[in-house]
Amino acid sequence: MKYATAILIFTRTAEAEIRHKNFIDGGSSKSNTKIVRTLIQQTVCTASKTLSPVFTIDETQQIGETFGEKFANSFQILFDQGFEKVIAIGNDCPDLTAETLKKTIAELQRKQVVVGPSKDEGMYLIGLSKKGFSFEDFSNLPWQKKGLLSEFIRQTEIANQSILLLSELIDLDNFNDVKRFIRKGKISGYFKKLLLQLILFLTRFFQTSYFSILSSFCREMLVLRGPPTAKFSV
């Protein structure tokens, strides 16, 4: 196989995601769906810049009863296709860059595990090697619960696998996360489109405080370019 490493985007479709996450308090399902679609598009585009094979596995393709089983099976699918390394990311970390993914690809030649810790004590990125992958251990981690990161690190150490921790980033699960991300003032690429949607919504419904936070660094960002379209599947 030409490529030893695959990038797995483990996600839900936008329509399914908004049943679990609300990025704009009081916003319509249409507005939230647009936000999720923008996040997914950015994630696909970012992953594609690495030139590694990219596979999107959403709820229509996932196999298993629990989140852990679905996630573990998604890794297993790619390992079974012959990839020696798999890097899994979600759709909710707009600060994730192609450079970070390229670094992860390189580090997986030296380390068995690479992890990107998120601000909520979860993980926005998991890079694993086929030789060290345990379906049972991985699927039984406390997914979507507090303590996930520390338990994952503990299991990695027990298995005597080498691990590298990347820089901590924010992933977006709710409106508070979005506000925290906006206040950072660090915005990249065509994520402008999402911010414009937020500006329009907040101007209409909140009038003042949130809009002032946004407008101070977004006034010059209203000329938008649509994200490139890309479709990947297993």
XYZ file of C-alpha atoms in Angstrom:
234
model
C 0.000 0.000 0.000
C 1.265 3.460 -0.942
C 0.092 5.056 2.290
C 0.788 3.640 5.745
C -1.442 6.130 7.566
C -5.147 6.877 7.137
C -7.127 9.752 8.594
C -10.508 8.805 10.027
C -13.176 11.475 10.452
C -15.507 9.893 12.977
C -18.629 12.001 12.908
C -22.371 12.284 12.667
C -24.193 13.820 9.742
C -25.249 17.410 10.380
C -28.882 16.352 10.786
C -27.953 13.802 13.453
C -25.454 16.075 15.196
C -27.954 18.806 15.977
C -30.017 16.318 17.945
C -27.107 16.105 20.382
C -25.460 19.539 20.189
C -26.864 23.063 20.237
C -24.352 25.663 19.066
C -26.721 28.657 19.227
C -29.017 28.967 22.224
C -32.485 29.690 20.924
C -31.373 29.238 17.333
C -33.316 27.317 14.757
C -32.397 23.799 13.708
C -31.579 25.253 10.289
C -28.984 27.611 11.782
C -27.409 24.864 13.866
C -27.349 22.513 10.867
C -25.497 25.132 8.814
C -22.908 25.482 11.560
C -22.327 21.728 11.757
C -22.047 21.444 7.974
C -19.424 24.190 7.974
C -17.455 22.393 10.689
C -17.590 19.114 8.758
C -16.501 20.815 5.534
C -13.566 22.474 7.265
C -12.523 19.173 8.851
C -12.585 17.324 5.524
C -10.641 20.105 3.827
C -8.034 20.241 6.598
C -7.516 16.476 6.557
C -7.259 16.429 2.759
C -4.346 18.872 2.851
C -2.161 16.158 4.377
C -2.464 14.155 1.108
C -3.106 11.038 3.191
C -6.222 8.934 2.527
C -9.224 10.394 4.337
C -12.265 8.327 5.339
C -15.445 9.807 6.752
C -17.490 7.344 8.796
C -20.784 8.768 10.032
C -23.701 7.149 11.870
C -25.008 5.607 8.651
C -21.826 3.508 8.377
C -20.881 2.952 12.017
C -21.140 -0.555 13.448
C -21.903 -1.365 17.079
C -24.280 -0.658 19.925
C -22.280 1.798 22.039
C -20.203 4.827 21.105
C -17.069 2.904 22.074
C -17.955 -0.067 19.880
C -18.740 2.190 16.916
C -15.470 4.073 17.330
C -13.389 0.914 17.784
C -15.012 -0.718 14.749
C -14.182 2.338 12.649
C -10.503 1.949 13.545
C -10.717 -1.774 12.860
C -12.199 -1.224 9.400
C -9.170 0.804 8.354
C -6.660 -1.521 10.001
C -8.313 -4.401 8.138
C -7.835 -2.498 4.888
C -4.090 -2.628 5.493
C -3.282 0.689 7.132
C -0.649 0.455 9.863
C -1.575 3.788 11.488
C -4.935 5.516 11.861
C -5.499 9.077 13.049
C -9.050 9.754 14.220
C -10.549 13.230 14.486
C -14.040 14.593 14.956
C -15.859 17.465 13.313
C -15.784 19.881 16.238
C -12.244 21.256 16.558
C -11.862 24.284 14.233
C -8.349 25.012 15.567
C -7.047 21.707 14.213
C -4.655 22.348 11.322
C -3.119 20.299 8.548
C 0.257 20.990 10.120
C -0.860 19.288 13.340
C -2.079 16.282 11.356
C 1.193 16.109 9.424
C 3.102 16.262 12.704
C 0.966 13.412 14.031
C 1.699 11.310 10.938
C 5.426 11.852 11.471
C 5.291 11.200 15.223
C 3.466 7.905 14.717
C 6.649 6.607 13.114
C 8.320 7.029 16.504
C 5.452 6.711 18.977
C 2.703 4.122 19.217
C 0.068 6.604 20.363
C -0.467 10.323 19.703
C -3.234 12.209 21.503
C -4.640 15.694 21.161
C -6.205 16.631 24.516
C -9.197 18.974 24.507
C -10.113 21.613 27.065
C -12.958 19.490 28.419
C -10.581 16.624 29.342
C -11.525 14.688 26.243
C -9.554 14.164 23.029
C -9.847 15.941 19.699
C -7.352 13.577 18.022
C -6.253 9.977 18.576
C -3.460 8.415 16.550
C -2.985 4.663 16.988
C -0.795 1.915 15.574
C -2.319 -1.336 14.396
C 0.074 -3.451 16.473
C -0.931 -1.798 19.733
C -4.662 -1.555 19.092
C -6.934 -3.460 21.472
C -10.568 -3.438 20.350
C -11.834 -4.431 23.788
C -9.810 -1.911 25.784
C -10.583 0.900 23.343
C -14.311 0.240 23.132
C -14.625 0.038 26.937
C -13.084 3.440 27.663
C -15.428 5.921 29.454
C -16.427 7.644 26.227
C -18.370 10.918 26.520
C -17.698 11.008 30.279
C -15.352 12.905 32.565
C -11.994 11.282 33.069
C -11.725 9.934 29.524
C -8.300 11.420 28.808
C -6.711 10.315 32.069
C -8.104 6.779 31.697
C -6.874 6.547 28.117
C -3.389 7.636 29.190
C -3.471 5.174 32.099
C -4.345 2.275 29.808
C -1.646 3.306 27.351
C 0.960 3.307 30.102
C -0.217 -0.071 31.442
C 0.232 -1.497 27.939
C 3.774 -0.046 27.849
C 3.019 1.950 24.722
C 4.875 5.176 24.003
C 2.622 8.217 23.846
C 2.919 11.826 22.690
C 0.531 14.565 23.843
C -0.131 17.403 21.409
C -1.159 20.929 22.379
C -4.503 21.319 24.082
C -7.313 22.742 21.909
C -10.976 23.663 22.301
C -13.604 21.432 20.773
C -17.111 22.764 20.286
C -19.971 20.969 22.003
C -22.340 23.817 22.878
C -22.932 27.568 22.770
C -20.543 28.245 25.654
C -17.751 26.538 23.729
C -18.561 28.666 20.680
C -18.394 31.860 22.751
C -15.079 30.770 24.258
C -13.687 30.053 20.797
C -14.883 33.411 19.464
C -13.318 35.329 22.367
C -9.924 33.867 21.488
C -9.952 35.943 18.332
C -7.993 33.256 16.487
C -9.848 32.502 13.269
C -8.624 30.598 10.242
C -9.644 30.147 6.633
C -13.218 29.771 5.503
C -14.450 29.328 9.058
C -15.329 32.986 8.388
C -18.575 31.641 6.990
C -19.601 30.203 10.336
C -18.666 33.391 12.156
C -20.731 35.477 9.775
C -23.718 33.264 10.532
C -23.109 33.800 14.229
C -22.804 37.558 13.776
C -26.094 37.737 11.908
C -27.849 35.572 14.487
C -26.473 37.349 17.540
C -27.155 40.777 16.067
C -30.757 39.793 15.463
C -31.471 38.062 18.775
C -29.055 39.502 21.352
C -28.375 42.971 19.969
C -25.351 43.957 22.069
C -22.776 42.055 24.117
C -22.013 39.055 21.941
C -22.081 41.157 18.798
C -19.520 43.579 20.248
C -17.213 40.649 21.025
C -17.498 39.396 17.471
C -17.437 42.667 15.551
C -14.185 43.890 17.105
C -12.200 41.339 15.156
C -14.615 40.304 12.384
C -15.387 43.565 10.567
C -12.787 42.853 7.934
C -13.790 39.223 7.502
C -17.116 39.520 5.730
C -15.830 38.782 2.227
C -16.401 35.068 2.133
C -15.140 32.311 -0.065
C -17.065 29.066 -0.085
C -15.238 25.981 1.202
C -14.064 23.398 -1.316
C -16.377 20.448 -1.640
C -15.075 16.980 -0.932
C -16.708 13.632 -0.328
C -15.018 10.643 1.202
C -16.425 7.352 2.325
C -15.281 3.889 3.227
